[in-house]
Short mmCIF file of C-alpha atoms in Angstrom, two decimals:
data_model
loop_
_atom_site.label_atom_id
_atom_site.label_comp_id
_atom_site.label_asym_id
_atom_site.label_seq_id
_atom_site.Cartn_x
_atom_site.Cartn_y
_atom_site.Cartn_z
CA SER A 1013 3.50 40.13 83.08
CA THR A 1014 -0.07 41.26 83.51
CA VAL A 1015 -1.39 38.78 80.97
CA LEU A 1016 0.28 35.91 82.81
CA ALA A 1017 -1.16 37.11 86.12
CA GLN A 1018 -4.63 37.21 84.59
CA ARG A 1019 -4.19 33.68 83.24
CA MET A 1020 -3.01 32.44 86.61
CA SER A 1021 -5.99 34.00 88.38
CA LEU A 1022 -8.36 32.47 85.83
CA LEU A 1023 -6.77 29.07 86.24
CA SER A 1024 -6.85 29.41 90.01
CA SER A 1025 -10.61 29.85 90.12
CA LYS A 1026 -11.92 26.31 90.45
CA PRO A 1027 -15.48 25.03 90.22
CA GLU A 1028 -17.05 23.64 93.39
CA SER A 1029 -17.23 19.97 92.42
CA ASN A 1030 -14.30 18.71 90.41
CA ASP A 1031 -11.68 16.61 92.18
CA ASN A 1032 -9.41 16.40 89.15
CA TYR A 1033 -9.33 20.14 88.60
CA GLU A 1034 -6.52 21.17 90.92
CA PRO A 1035 -3.77 18.89 89.51
CA TYR A 1036 -4.84 19.96 86.02
CA VAL A 1037 -4.60 23.62 87.00
CA TYR A 1038 -1.19 23.04 88.55
CA LEU A 1039 0.13 21.55 85.33
CA LYS A 1040 -1.38 24.38 83.32
CA GLN A 1041 0.23 26.95 85.62
CA ARG A 1042 3.62 25.27 85.35
CA PHE A 1043 3.31 25.16 81.57
CA ALA A 1044 2.27 28.82 81.40
CA TRP A 1045 5.16 29.76 83.70
CA ILE A 1046 7.66 27.84 81.56
CA LEU A 1047 6.37 29.54 78.42
CA HIS A 1048 6.60 32.91 80.15
CA VAL A 1049 10.19 32.34 81.30
CA THR A 1050 11.36 31.04 77.94
CA SER A 1051 9.76 34.01 76.19
CA LEU A 1052 11.92 36.36 78.27
CA ARG A 1053 15.15 34.88 76.97
#
């Protein structure tokens, strides 16, 4: 899905100084992926 890819790219772009950002992004990506997969069923 193009929309999902755009979301993933947006979530992947992290600010320079934020140590807690990457785990947060990982959880967001997992959640978005789960929503995407369940929407295909």
